[in-house]
N, CA, C and O atoms as a DFTB+ gen file, in Angstrom:
640 C
 N C O
     1  1      15.371      -5.674      21.464
     2  2      16.635      -6.202      21.897
     3  2      16.677      -7.722      21.771
     4  3      17.683      -8.289      21.345
     5  1      15.570      -8.380      22.149
     6  2      15.531      -9.834      22.044
     7  2      15.684     -10.308      20.609
     8  3      16.363     -11.304      20.360
     9  1      15.072      -9.623      19.673
    10  2      15.165      -9.985      18.260
    11  2      16.587      -9.960      17.756
    12  3      16.975     -10.804      16.948
    13  1      17.372      -9.002      18.220
    14  2      18.766      -8.902      17.801
    15  2      19.579     -10.067      18.348
    16  3      20.480     -10.568      17.675
    17  1      19.264     -10.502      19.573
    18  2      19.977     -11.623      20.177
    19  2      19.704     -12.914      19.395
    20  3      20.619     -13.698      19.141
    21  1      18.461     -13.122      19.023
    22  2      18.090     -14.304      18.243
    23  2      18.801     -14.288      16.897
    24  3      19.301     -15.321      16.451
    25  1      18.854     -13.133      16.246
    26  2      19.526     -13.031      14.958
    27  2      21.014     -13.307      15.100
    28  3      21.604     -13.966      14.244
    29  1      21.631     -12.812      16.172
    30  2      23.063     -13.044      16.386
    31  2      23.334     -14.528      16.581
    32  3      24.318     -15.053      16.061
    33  1      22.457     -15.219      17.335
    34  2      22.625     -16.660      17.545
    35  2      22.436     -17.421      16.239
    36  3      23.150     -18.389      15.978
    37  1      21.496     -17.001      15.429
    38  2      21.237     -17.681      14.160
    39  2      22.419     -17.561      13.218
    40  3      22.657     -18.454      12.404
    41  1      23.168     -16.459      13.319
    42  2      24.305     -16.252      12.429
    43  2      25.542     -17.033      12.856
    44  3      26.516     -17.095      12.106
    45  1      25.524     -17.629      14.041
    46  2      26.681     -18.370      14.537
    47  2      26.704     -19.804      14.020
    48  3      27.028     -20.729      14.765
    49  1      26.375     -19.984      12.796
    50  2      26.413     -21.297      12.182
    51  2      27.862     -21.622      11.831
    52  3      28.583     -20.784      11.289
    53  1      28.274     -22.834      12.143
    54  2      29.646     -23.256      11.883
    55  2      29.936     -23.211      10.385
    56  3      29.163     -23.726       9.577
    57  1      31.051     -22.595      10.028
    58  2      31.463     -22.523       8.627
    59  2      32.126     -23.849       8.258
    60  3      33.079     -24.282       8.905
    61  1      31.617     -24.468       7.233
    62  2      32.163     -25.743       6.775
    63  2      32.850     -25.497       5.439
    64  3      32.255     -24.949       4.511
    65  1      34.089     -25.903       5.357
    66  2      34.889     -25.695       4.151
    67  2      34.848     -26.951       3.284
    68  3      34.651     -28.059       3.784
    69  1      35.035     -26.765       1.989
    70  2      34.971     -27.881       1.046
    71  2      35.939     -29.007       1.364
    72  3      35.638     -30.168       1.088
    73  1      37.095     -28.694       1.939
    74  2      38.075     -29.736       2.218
    75  2      37.940     -30.327       3.627
    76  3      38.725     -31.197       4.002
    77  1      36.956     -29.867       4.413
    78  2      36.709     -30.451       5.737
    79  2      36.245     -31.893       5.577
    80  3      35.370     -32.189       4.764
    81  1      36.840     -32.781       6.359
    82  2      36.450     -34.192       6.320
    83  2      35.272     -34.430       7.253
    84  3      35.301     -34.045       8.422
    85  1      34.250     -35.061       6.726
    86  2      33.012     -35.311       7.454
    87  2      32.849     -36.818       7.653
    88  3      32.986     -37.593       6.707
    89  1      32.556     -37.228       8.894
    90  2      32.305     -38.648       9.147
    91  2      30.932     -39.024       8.597
    92  3      29.919     -38.418       8.946
    93  1      30.920     -40.032       7.732
    94  2      29.683     -40.513       7.135
    95  2      29.596     -42.009       7.411
    96  3      30.479     -42.778       7.033
    97  1      28.517     -42.404       8.076
    98  2      28.303     -43.817       8.377
    99  2      27.425     -44.435       7.302
   100  3      26.584     -43.769       6.698
   101  1      27.640     -45.706       7.081
   102  2      26.816     -46.454       6.136
   103  2      25.457     -46.709       6.776
   104  3      25.363     -47.400       7.791
   105  1      24.418     -46.156       6.190
   106  2      23.058     -46.378       6.650
   107  2      22.347     -47.426       5.830
   108  3      21.155     -47.672       6.016
   109  1      23.081     -48.045       4.922
   110  2      22.531     -49.086       4.050
   111  2      22.870     -50.445       4.641
   112  3      23.903     -50.610       5.290
   113  1      22.020     -51.387       4.420
   114  2      22.232     -52.718       4.928
   115  2      23.160     -53.476       3.990
   116  3      22.699     -54.127       3.052
   117  1      24.450     -53.399       4.233
   118  2      25.410     -54.099       3.392
   119  2      26.395     -53.140       2.756
   120  3      26.653     -52.052       3.271
   121  1      26.936     -53.560       1.635
   122  2      27.973     -52.798       0.935
   123  2      27.372     -51.563       0.258
   124  3      26.357     -51.645      -0.434
   125  1      28.025     -50.423       0.476
   126  2      27.580     -49.161      -0.099
   127  2      28.771     -48.507      -0.787
   128  3      29.865     -48.437      -0.227
   129  1      28.545     -48.032      -2.005
   130  2      29.614     -47.392      -2.771
   131  2      29.106     -46.066      -3.317
   132  3      28.014     -45.984      -3.880
   133  1      29.924     -45.024      -3.138
   134  2      29.654     -43.739      -3.781
   135  2      30.888     -43.359      -4.570
   136  3      32.001     -43.372      -4.044
   137  1      30.689     -43.019      -5.840
   138  2      31.792     -42.607      -6.695
   139  2      31.524     -41.183      -7.173
   140  3      30.465     -40.877      -7.723
   141  1      32.508     -40.332      -6.949
   142  2      32.451     -38.972      -7.447
   143  2      33.069     -38.999      -8.849
   144  3      34.289     -39.068      -8.996
   145  1      32.230     -38.946      -9.855
   146  2      32.719     -39.049     -11.232
   147  2      33.486     -37.807     -11.663
   148  3      34.207     -37.841     -12.661
   149  1      33.340     -36.718     -10.927
   150  2      34.060     -35.494     -11.258
   151  2      35.549     -35.618     -10.925
   152  3      36.401     -35.190     -11.704
   153  1      35.858     -36.207      -9.761
   154  2      37.267     -36.291      -9.367
   155  2      37.787     -37.732      -9.263
   156  3      38.964     -37.947      -8.971
   157  1      36.915     -38.712      -9.500
   158  2      37.333     -40.106      -9.496
   159  2      37.416     -40.761      -8.127
   160  3      37.744     -41.944      -8.037
   161  1      37.133     -40.034      -7.073
   162  2      37.187     -40.604      -5.726
   163  2      36.073     -41.632      -5.542
   164  3      34.938     -41.428      -5.973
   165  1      36.424     -42.738      -4.893
   166  2      35.453     -43.794      -4.614
   167  2      35.451     -44.044      -3.110
   168  3      36.505     -44.204      -2.494
   169  1      34.272     -44.075      -2.538
   170  2      34.104     -44.349      -1.108
   171  2      33.295     -45.634      -0.984
   172  3      32.247     -45.792      -1.610
   173  1      33.802     -46.539      -0.170
   174  2      33.151     -47.849      -0.048
   175  2      33.035     -48.239       1.423
   176  3      33.996     -48.154       2.187
   177  1      31.845     -48.663       1.792
   178  2      31.573     -49.168       3.125
   179  2      31.175     -50.635       2.978
   180  3      30.431     -50.983       2.060
   181  1      31.652     -51.480       3.853
   182  2      31.349     -52.913       3.775
   183  2      30.058     -53.289       4.483
   184  3      29.351     -54.202       4.057
   185  1      29.756     -52.586       5.561
   186  2      28.586     -52.982       6.343
   187  2      27.941     -51.775       7.008
   188  3      28.529     -50.696       7.081
   189  1      26.734     -51.977       7.484
   190  2      25.974     -50.943       8.164
   191  2      26.789     -50.391       9.340
   192  3      27.375     -51.150      10.112
   193  1      26.816     -49.066       9.462
   194  2      27.485     -48.416      10.579
   195  2      28.955     -48.119      10.366
   196  3      29.557     -47.386      11.150
   197  1      29.546     -48.679       9.310
   198  2      30.958     -48.403       9.036
   199  2      31.125     -46.929       8.668
   200  3      30.238     -46.331       8.060
   201  1      32.270     -46.349       9.042
   202  2      32.516     -44.921       8.841
   203  2      33.572     -44.680       7.770
   204  3      34.592     -45.367       7.710
   205  1      33.304     -43.691       6.931
   206  2      34.278     -43.154       5.977
   207  2      34.317     -41.648       6.201
   208  3      33.291     -41.033       6.488
   209  1      35.484     -41.063       6.071
   210  2      35.587     -39.612       6.113
   211  2      35.588     -39.099       4.681
   212  3      36.402     -39.507       3.852
   213  1      34.654     -38.192       4.411
   214  2      34.463     -37.688       3.052
   215  2      34.565     -36.168       3.074
   216  3      33.960     -35.522       3.929
   217  1      35.320     -35.591       2.144
   218  2      35.369     -34.121       2.083
   219  2      33.978     -33.538       1.837
   220  3      33.173     -34.107       1.100
   221  1      33.716     -32.409       2.458
   222  2      32.418     -31.750       2.323
   223  2      32.072     -31.508       0.853
   224  3      30.907     -31.610       0.468
   225  1      33.072     -31.188       0.031
   226  2      32.817     -30.937      -1.396
   227  2      32.244     -32.179      -2.074
   228  3      31.390     -32.058      -2.952
   229  1      32.698     -33.364      -1.685
   230  2      32.167     -34.596      -2.277
   231  2      30.745     -34.873      -1.796
   232  3      29.942     -35.450      -2.530
   233  1      30.432     -34.467      -0.569
   234  2      29.056     -34.618      -0.079
   235  2      28.113     -33.686      -0.838
   236  3      26.970     -34.047      -1.117
   237  1      28.595     -32.490      -1.170
   238  2      27.784     -31.573      -1.982
   239  2      27.576     -32.155      -3.382
   240  3      26.492     -32.047      -3.954
   241  1      28.621     -32.769      -3.921
   242  2      28.507     -33.394      -5.248
   243  2      27.494     -34.547      -5.200
   244  3      26.702     -34.719      -6.127
   245  1      27.524     -35.320      -4.133
   246  2      26.562     -36.427      -3.981
   247  2      25.142     -35.889      -3.952
   248  3      24.236     -36.486      -4.532
   249  1      24.948     -34.779      -3.289
   250  2      23.605     -34.183      -3.242
   251  2      23.153     -33.775      -4.645
   252  3      21.992     -33.961      -5.009
   253  1      24.069     -33.222      -5.421
   254  2      23.730     -32.739      -6.753
   255  2      23.497     -33.872      -7.752
   256  3      22.696     -33.727      -8.675
   257  1      24.188     -34.992      -7.576
   258  2      24.140     -36.047      -8.594
   259  2      23.478     -37.345      -8.139
   260  3      23.000     -38.116      -8.971
   261  1      23.443     -37.595      -6.838
   262  2      22.939     -38.880      -6.313
   263  2      22.148     -38.644      -5.035
   264  3      22.505     -39.171      -3.981
   265  1      21.103     -37.876      -5.114
   266  2      20.345     -37.451      -3.938
   267  2      19.776     -38.617      -3.122
   268  3      19.467     -38.447      -1.943
   269  1      19.634     -39.794      -3.732
   270  2      19.110     -40.951      -2.997
   271  2      19.946     -41.301      -1.774
   272  3      19.418     -41.857      -0.811
   273  1      21.236     -40.989      -1.790
   274  2      22.078     -41.260      -0.622
   275  2      21.535     -40.513       0.599
   276  3      21.699     -40.970       1.730
   277  1      20.900     -39.384       0.377
   278  2      20.304     -38.591       1.453
   279  2      18.834     -38.954       1.657
   280  3      18.390     -39.159       2.787
   281  1      18.087     -39.031       0.566
   282  2      16.654     -39.323       0.663
   283  2      16.409     -40.650       1.371
   284  3      15.507     -40.749       2.202
   285  1      17.195     -41.660       1.054
   286  2      17.019     -42.990       1.633
   287  2      17.861     -43.199       2.891
   288  3      17.894     -44.296       3.449
   289  1      18.539     -42.139       3.330
   290  2      19.370     -42.174       4.534
   291  2      20.454     -43.233       4.471
   292  3      20.771     -43.869       5.476
   293  1      21.023     -43.423       3.281
   294  2      22.163     -44.330       3.147
   295  2      23.406     -43.684       3.739
   296  3      24.292     -44.376       4.241
   297  1      23.474     -42.346       3.682
   298  2      24.522     -41.602       4.366
   299  2      23.954     -41.204       5.726
   300  3      22.995     -40.435       5.795
   301  1      24.536     -41.718       6.802
   302  2      24.153     -41.292       8.147
   303  2      25.188     -40.278       8.613
   304  3      26.368     -40.596       8.767
   305  1      24.729     -39.063       8.833
   306  2      25.605     -37.975       9.256
   307  2      25.093     -37.469      10.595
   308  3      23.950     -37.023      10.702
   309  1      25.944     -37.540      11.620
   310  2      25.529     -37.135      12.959
   311  2      25.653     -35.643      13.202
   312  3      25.050     -35.131      14.146
   313  1      26.411     -34.929      12.387
   314  2      26.661     -33.509      12.584
   315  2      25.513     -32.689      11.977
   316  3      25.386     -32.576      10.758
   317  1      24.685     -32.124      12.860
   318  2      23.518     -31.351      12.414
   319  2      23.911     -30.146      11.556
   320  3      23.183     -29.772      10.636
   321  1      25.053     -29.543      11.853
   322  2      25.501     -28.386      11.076
   323  2      25.815     -28.792       9.634
   324  3      25.537     -28.035       8.704
   325  1      26.383     -29.961       9.448
   326  2      26.680     -30.458       8.102
   327  2      25.379     -30.721       7.356
   328  3      25.246     -30.376       6.181
   329  1      24.435     -31.324       8.033
   330  2      23.129     -31.608       7.420
   331  2      22.463     -30.304       6.980
   332  3      21.916     -30.218       5.880
   333  1      22.514     -29.302       7.839
   334  2      21.930     -27.996       7.492
   335  2      22.673     -27.360       6.319
   336  3      22.052     -26.853       5.385
   337  1      24.003     -27.389       6.374
   338  2      24.809     -26.759       5.315
   339  2      24.576     -27.430       3.963
   340  3      24.628     -26.770       2.925
   341  1      24.322     -28.725       3.972
   342  2      24.034     -29.445       2.728
   343  2      22.612     -29.181       2.236
   344  3      22.302     -29.414       1.068
   345  1      21.763     -28.702       3.118
   346  2      20.368     -28.462       2.748
   347  2      19.560     -29.742       2.645
   348  3      18.656     -29.840       1.815
   349  1      19.880     -30.737       3.489
   350  2      19.183     -32.025       3.426
   351  2      18.438     -32.339       4.729
   352  3      18.098     -33.494       4.988
   353  1      18.189     -31.325       5.536
   354  2      17.535     -31.521       6.835
   355  2      16.207     -32.261       6.720
   356  3      15.879     -33.090       7.569
   357  1      15.449     -31.964       5.678
   358  2      14.131     -32.593       5.551
   359  2      14.234     -34.113       5.412
   360  3      13.302     -34.827       5.785
   361  1      15.332     -34.610       4.891
   362  2      15.501     -36.062       4.726
   363  2      15.925     -36.745       6.027
   364  3      15.815     -37.964       6.158
   365  1      16.408     -35.956       6.985
   366  2      16.915     -36.517       8.243
   367  2      16.016     -36.197       9.435
   368  3      16.344     -36.548      10.568
   369  1      14.897     -35.540       9.190
   370  2      14.007     -35.137      10.281
   371  2      13.555     -36.330      11.120
   372  3      13.460     -36.215      12.342
   373  1      13.278     -37.459      10.501
   374  2      12.793     -38.639      11.218
   375  2      13.771     -39.803      11.167
   376  3      13.435     -40.915      11.574
   377  1      14.963     -39.559      10.676
   378  2      15.945     -40.635      10.504
   379  2      16.476     -41.126      11.842
   380  3      16.626     -40.361      12.794
   381  1      16.753     -42.411      11.887
   382  2      17.392     -43.005      13.051
   383  2      18.901     -42.891      12.891
   384  3      19.441     -43.177      11.822
   385  1      19.570     -42.477      13.939
   386  2      21.027     -42.544      13.950
   387  2      21.386     -43.972      14.355
   388  3      20.525     -44.725      14.809
   389  1      22.643     -44.342      14.191
   390  2      23.037     -45.733      14.443
   391  2      22.621     -46.210      15.837
   392  3      22.070     -47.303      15.968
   393  1      22.870     -45.424      16.863
   394  2      22.521     -45.823      18.236
   395  2      21.008     -45.945      18.407
   396  3      20.539     -46.751      19.211
   397  1      20.241     -45.150      17.656
   398  2      18.782     -45.184      17.763
   399  2      18.190     -46.509      17.304
   400  3      17.117     -46.902      17.760
   401  1      18.890     -47.205      16.396
   402  2      18.380     -48.494      15.932
   403  2      18.228     -49.442      17.117
   404  3      17.211     -50.128      17.228
   405  1      19.225     -49.492      18.005
   406  2      19.156     -50.372      19.166
   407  2      18.156     -49.868      20.200
   408  3      17.448     -50.666      20.814
   409  1      18.089     -48.558      20.399
   410  2      17.161     -47.988      21.377
   411  2      15.709     -48.199      20.971
   412  3      14.827     -48.205      21.829
   413  1      15.453     -48.369      19.709
   414  2      14.097     -48.579      19.207
   415  2      13.434     -49.782      19.869
   416  3      12.228     -49.774      20.115
   417  1      14.222     -50.813      20.155
   418  2      13.665     -52.050      20.709
   419  2      13.258     -51.910      22.172
   420  3      12.620     -52.808      22.722
   421  1      13.618     -50.798      22.809
   422  2      13.239     -50.551      24.198
   423  2      11.937     -49.757      24.311
   424  3      11.427     -49.551      25.412
   425  1      11.407     -49.318      23.186
   426  2      10.162     -48.556      23.191
   427  2       8.964     -49.479      23.332
   428  3       9.076     -50.689      23.137
   429  1       7.828     -48.908      23.669
   430  2       6.589     -49.689      23.723
   431  2       6.176     -50.038      22.292
   432  3       6.602     -49.367      21.352
   433  1       5.360     -51.069      22.113
   434  2       4.910     -51.417      20.762
   435  2       4.249     -50.252      20.017
   436  3       4.468     -50.093      18.816
   437  1       3.461     -49.450      20.697
   438  2       2.800     -48.302      20.059
   439  2       3.850     -47.289      19.604
   440  3       3.754     -46.741      18.506
   441  1       4.852     -47.041      20.452
   442  2       5.916     -46.099      20.095
   443  2       6.760     -46.630      18.938
   444  3       7.197     -45.861      18.082
   445  1       6.989     -47.948      18.911
   446  2       7.762     -48.558      17.815
   447  2       7.052     -48.323      16.490
   448  3       7.661     -47.870      15.521
   449  1       5.764     -48.633      16.455
   450  2       4.992     -48.462      15.216
   451  2       5.027     -47.002      14.772
   452  3       5.250     -46.719      13.595
   453  1       4.810     -46.084      15.696
   454  2       4.799     -44.658      15.350
   455  2       6.157     -44.222      14.819
   456  3       6.229     -43.482      13.838
   457  1       7.226     -44.668      15.451
   458  2       8.589     -44.269      15.051
   459  2       8.961     -44.869      13.697
   460  3       9.494     -44.170      12.835
   461  1       8.685     -46.151      13.508
   462  2       9.049     -46.831      12.261
   463  2       8.258     -46.265      11.082
   464  3       8.790     -46.147       9.978
   465  1       7.006     -45.920      11.308
   466  2       6.184     -45.382      10.223
   467  2       6.723     -44.068       9.663
   468  3       6.376     -43.691       8.544
   469  1       7.566     -43.364      10.422
   470  2       8.138     -42.096       9.972
   471  2       9.454     -42.268       9.220
   472  3       9.967     -41.298       8.661
   473  1      10.007     -43.467       9.192
   474  2      11.312     -43.701       8.572
   475  2      11.225     -43.686       7.050
   476  3      10.171     -43.938       6.466
   477  1      12.359     -43.386       6.423
   478  2      12.442     -43.469       4.963
   479  2      12.405     -44.940       4.555
   480  3      12.652     -45.822       5.377
   481  1      12.102     -45.199       3.300
   482  2      12.090     -46.584       2.805
   483  2      13.455     -47.234       2.978
   484  3      13.544     -48.421       3.293
   485  1      14.522     -46.463       2.772
   486  2      15.875     -46.993       2.922
   487  2      16.145     -47.429       4.348
   488  3      16.741     -48.482       4.573
   489  1      15.717     -46.634       5.309
   490  2      15.931     -47.010       6.703
   491  2      15.038     -48.176       7.103
   492  3      15.436     -49.005       7.922
   493  1      13.852     -48.250       6.546
   494  2      12.982     -49.399       6.844
   495  2      13.623     -50.696       6.353
   496  3      13.554     -51.720       7.032
   497  1      14.246     -50.652       5.173
   498  2      14.927     -51.853       4.661
   499  2      16.104     -52.239       5.552
   500  3      16.297     -53.418       5.848
   501  1      16.884     -51.259       5.975
   502  2      18.020     -51.534       6.861
   503  2      17.543     -52.079       8.200
   504  3      18.145     -52.999       8.753
   505  1      16.468     -51.514       8.712
   506  2      15.910     -51.992       9.975
   507  2      15.384     -53.419       9.828
   508  3      15.564     -54.242      10.726
   509  1      14.741     -53.713       8.710
   510  2      14.239     -55.066       8.468
   511  2      15.383     -56.075       8.505
   512  3      15.267     -57.129       9.131
   513  1      16.467     -55.757       7.845
   514  2      17.630     -56.643       7.843
   515  2      18.165     -56.844       9.254
   516  3      18.432     -57.972       9.669
   517  1      18.321     -55.737       9.993
   518  2      18.848     -55.815      11.361
   519  2      17.922     -56.648      12.248
   520  3      18.390     -57.491      13.015
   521  1      16.627     -56.417      12.147
   522  2      15.651     -57.132      12.967
   523  2      15.684     -58.634      12.660
   524  3      15.668     -59.455      13.577
   525  1      15.729     -58.986      11.387
   526  2      15.769     -60.406      11.000
   527  2      17.043     -61.064      11.519
   528  3      17.010     -62.191      12.013
   529  1      18.149     -60.364      11.406
   530  2      19.424     -60.884      11.906
   531  2      19.376     -61.066      13.421
   532  3      19.838     -62.081      13.941
   533  1      18.827     -60.099      14.115
   534  2      18.718     -60.194      15.573
   535  2      17.805     -61.346      15.981
   536  3      18.089     -62.052      16.949
   537  1      16.717     -61.536      15.252
   538  2      15.784     -62.619      15.561
   539  2      16.452     -63.986      15.373
   540  3      16.327     -64.874      16.217
   541  1      17.156     -64.134      14.262
   542  2      17.842     -65.405      13.984
   543  2      18.929     -65.700      15.009
   544  3      19.175     -66.862      15.335
   545  1      19.589     -64.648      15.526
   546  2      20.656     -64.831      16.507
   547  2      20.141     -64.921      17.941
   548  3      20.934     -65.068      18.872
   549  1      18.823     -64.835      18.131
   550  2      18.233     -64.917      19.464
   551  2      18.343     -63.628      20.267
   552  3      18.060     -63.626      21.465
   553  1      18.748     -62.535      19.633
   554  2      18.878     -61.255      20.328
   555  2      17.548     -60.524      20.452
   556  3      17.409     -59.615      21.270
   557  1      16.583     -60.917      19.650
   558  2      15.264     -60.290      19.669
   559  2      14.245     -61.387      19.916
   560  3      14.009     -62.240      19.060
   561  1      13.636     -61.353      21.116
   562  2      12.705     -62.432      21.447
   563  2      11.395     -61.943      22.057
   564  3      10.551     -62.753      22.440
   565  1      11.219     -60.638      22.150
   566  2       9.976     -60.097      22.692
   567  2       8.888     -60.176      21.623
   568  3       8.994     -59.552      20.567
   569  1       7.859     -60.937      21.904
   570  2       6.750     -61.107      20.956
   571  2       6.085     -59.756      20.672
   572  3       5.726     -59.467      19.531
   573  1       5.920     -58.928      21.712
   574  2       5.280     -57.614      21.522
   575  2       6.114     -56.739      20.579
   576  3       5.566     -56.075      19.699
   577  1       7.426     -56.739      20.763
   578  2       8.306     -55.934      19.905
   579  2       8.295     -56.491      18.484
   580  3       8.204     -55.734      17.517
   581  1       8.388     -57.800      18.360
   582  2       8.375     -58.447      17.036
   583  2       7.075     -58.127      16.307
   584  3       7.100     -57.779      15.127
   585  1       5.942     -58.239      16.995
   586  2       4.647     -57.941      16.367
   587  2       4.575     -56.482      15.917
   588  3       4.074     -56.194      14.831
   589  1       5.070     -55.566      16.741
   590  2       5.053     -54.136      16.381
   591  2       5.939     -53.883      15.170
   592  3       5.573     -53.122      14.274
   593  1       7.099     -54.517      15.142
   594  2       8.005     -54.352      13.996
   595  2       7.408     -54.952      12.730
   596  3       7.490     -54.353      11.658
   597  1       6.810     -56.131      12.849
   598  2       6.180     -56.750      11.674
   599  2       5.060     -55.868      11.130
   600  3       4.921     -55.700       9.919
   601  1       4.270     -55.314      12.031
   602  2       3.155     -54.449      11.624
   603  2       3.666     -53.204      10.897
   604  3       3.142     -52.832       9.847
   605  1       4.682     -52.571      11.459
   606  2       5.148     -51.317      10.889
   607  2       6.049     -51.496       9.671
   608  3       6.109     -50.619       8.810
   609  1       6.749     -52.623       9.597
   610  2       7.636     -52.874       8.449
   611  2       6.946     -53.627       7.314
   612  3       7.446     -53.657       6.189
   613  1       5.805     -54.229       7.610
   614  2       5.077     -54.978       6.583
   615  2       5.745     -56.280       6.205
   616  3       5.664     -56.713       5.056
   617  1       6.410     -56.912       7.168
   618  2       7.091     -58.187       6.920
   619  2       6.741     -59.181       8.030
   620  3       6.242     -58.802       9.090
   621  1       7.011     -60.444       7.765
   622  2       6.873     -61.476       8.792
   623  2       8.300     -61.911       9.143
   624  3       8.922     -62.694       8.423
   625  1       8.789     -61.399      10.235
   626  2      10.176     -61.613      10.651
   627  2      10.482     -63.092      10.847
   628  3      11.554     -63.564      10.467
   629  1       9.554     -63.812      11.433
   630  2       9.784     -65.238      11.731
   631  2       9.889     -66.096      10.484
   632  3      10.383     -67.221      10.556
   633  1       9.438     -65.597       9.345
   634  2       9.487     -66.364       8.105
   635  2      10.676     -65.990       7.221
   636  3      10.888     -66.608       6.178
   637  1      11.439     -65.002       7.621
   638  2      12.528     -64.518       6.761
   639  2      13.816     -65.259       7.041
   640  3      14.836     -64.984       6.410
C-alpha cells in the first residue's frame, strides 16, 4: 500500500506547457543575451538578478542549443518543477539562488569555503564580481569572510 502512495505522489508533477511563461533571473555578472534563432526572439538582461519571462518552449530550445546557460547557471530558475521538466537538475544541485548570494556572507569561514567550492564556474565568477563590488563599497569588511572567499574563489579581493 505504501508503494502505491509513493507512486501516486511521484506522478503529481506539475504539467508545464510550451507557452507557459517562466521567470528567469540573470545569474551572470552583467549583460546577458539569449537569442532563439528558430523564432527570432531575443531576451536581454542588463544586470545580475534581473528577471525576464521566457516561454517554456524557448527554455527547452536553450537547453538543446546553448546548454551553457544552464551549466554555468546564467539562467537562475527558482521553480524546481521547471528545472526537473527541463532535465537540468544536475546543473542546479549546488547553485545559489539570488537570495543565497547574500546569505552566504553570514556563514562561518569553513561553511563559506565548502559552499563556494561546490558552485559552477559561472556562479564563482558572478560571486567574485559581487564580492569585489561589496568590498569596494564598504559592505563587506569581515576579514574572516574575505579570507574564506579569497581562498575558495582563488582571487585577492583587496587587489581587484
